[in-house]
Amino acid sequence: MGWDALDSCEIFSLETGEWAMLPKMKKKRDGYPATIVFEHGASHRIVVFGGHDGSSSLYCSEYYDIGGNEWTLIEAKMAMSHMSSAAALFDSTSAVICGGLGDYNQS
């Protein structure tokens, strides 16, 4: 028996103490880093990078538009798939992903 990567996403309300479902991500993911992007005059986004879909490493990313309530796949591929690493907003236009586990599918 093993683990399954999920495409589900939930939000926790600090006011009500309850969980609610958000739209599903475009890809099932496990072990991915994420960061939030605060955009002035626009909707904020949560960005998830790489990870693993249960059978192979992912080199794609996607973001959740909080105001639009939808996930969008980012077509640009990462040079390396990252799992269990850290992601942080570097400036208003860039995010940095550090460390974690590399793609174990590569030889």
Coordinates of C-alpha atoms in Angstrom, one line a residue:
M1 CA 0.0 0.0 0.0
G2 CA 1.4 3.4 -1.0
W3 CA 0.7 7.1 -1.1
D4 CA -1.3 8.8 -3.8
A5 CA -0.5 12.3 -5.0
L6 CA -3.5 14.6 -4.7
D7 CA -4.9 17.5 -6.8
S8 CA -7.1 18.7 -4.0
C9 CA -6.7 22.0 -2.2
E10 CA -8.3 23.3 1.0
I11 CA -8.5 26.6 2.8
F12 CA -8.8 27.0 6.6
S13 CA -10.8 30.0 8.0
L14 CA -9.2 31.5 11.1
E15 CA -12.5 33.2 11.8
T16 CA -14.7 30.2 11.7
G17 CA -12.2 27.4 12.4
E18 CA -13.5 25.4 9.4
W19 CA -12.0 23.9 6.3
A20 CA -13.4 24.4 2.8
M21 CA -12.5 22.9 -0.5
L22 CA -11.0 25.0 -3.3
P23 CA -10.9 24.1 -7.0
K24 CA -8.6 21.2 -7.8
M25 CA -5.1 21.8 -9.1
K26 CA -4.4 21.0 -12.7
K27 CA -1.9 18.3 -11.8
K28 CA -1.7 15.8 -8.9
R29 CA 1.3 16.8 -6.8
D30 CA 3.2 15.6 -3.7
G31 CA 6.3 17.1 -2.0
Y32 CA 6.2 20.4 -3.8
P33 CA 7.3 23.8 -2.5
A34 CA 4.8 26.7 -2.6
T35 CA 4.8 30.5 -2.1
I36 CA 2.3 33.3 -2.1
V37 CA 2.6 36.3 -4.4
F38 CA 1.1 39.6 -3.3
E39 CA 0.3 41.7 -6.3
H40 CA -0.5 45.4 -6.0
G41 CA -3.7 46.2 -7.7
A42 CA -4.3 42.6 -8.7
S43 CA -5.5 39.4 -7.2
H44 CA -3.0 37.5 -5.0
R45 CA -1.7 34.1 -6.2
I46 CA -0.4 30.9 -4.6
V47 CA 2.3 29.3 -6.7
V48 CA 3.3 25.6 -6.5
F49 CA 6.5 24.3 -8.1
G50 CA 7.4 20.8 -9.4
G51 CA 6.9 17.9 -7.0
H52 CA 5.9 14.4 -7.9
D53 CA 2.6 13.1 -9.4
G54 CA 2.9 9.6 -8.0
S55 CA 4.7 8.1 -11.0
S56 CA 7.1 10.8 -12.2
S57 CA 8.7 14.1 -11.2
L58 CA 7.0 17.2 -12.4
Y59 CA 8.9 20.1 -14.1
C60 CA 5.8 22.3 -14.4
S61 CA 4.3 24.8 -12.0
E62 CA 0.9 26.3 -11.5
Y63 CA -0.7 29.1 -9.6
Y64 CA -4.0 29.6 -7.8
D65 CA -5.6 33.1 -8.5
I66 CA -7.3 33.9 -5.2
G67 CA -9.6 36.5 -6.6
G68 CA -10.5 34.4 -9.7
N69 CA -10.8 31.1 -7.7
E70 CA -9.0 29.1 -10.4
W71 CA -5.7 27.2 -11.0
T72 CA -3.6 28.0 -14.1
L73 CA -0.8 25.8 -15.4
I74 CA 2.6 27.6 -16.0
E75 CA 4.0 26.2 -19.2
A76 CA 7.6 27.2 -18.6
K77 CA 9.5 24.1 -17.4
M78 CA 11.9 24.2 -14.5
A79 CA 15.5 23.0 -15.1
M80 CA 15.1 20.6 -12.2
S81 CA 12.1 19.1 -10.4
H82 CA 12.1 20.0 -6.8
M83 CA 10.5 18.0 -3.9
S84 CA 10.3 19.0 -0.3
S85 CA 12.3 22.1 -0.8
A86 CA 11.7 25.8 0.2
A87 CA 10.2 28.5 -2.0
A88 CA 10.2 32.2 -1.3
L89 CA 9.2 35.3 -3.1
F90 CA 12.5 37.0 -4.1
D91 CA 11.0 40.3 -5.4
S92 CA 7.7 41.3 -7.0
T93 CA 8.6 39.3 -10.2
S94 CA 10.7 36.3 -9.1
A95 CA 10.5 33.3 -6.8
V96 CA 13.5 31.3 -5.5
I97 CA 13.4 27.5 -5.0
C98 CA 16.2 26.1 -2.8
G99 CA 17.3 22.6 -1.9
G100 CA 15.1 19.6 -1.5
L101 CA 15.2 16.3 -3.3
G102 CA 16.1 16.2 -7.0
D103 CA 14.5 14.1 -9.8
Y104 CA 15.2 10.4 -8.9
N105 CA 14.0 9.4 -12.4
Q106 CA 17.3 10.8 -13.9
S107 CA 20.3 8.5 -14.1

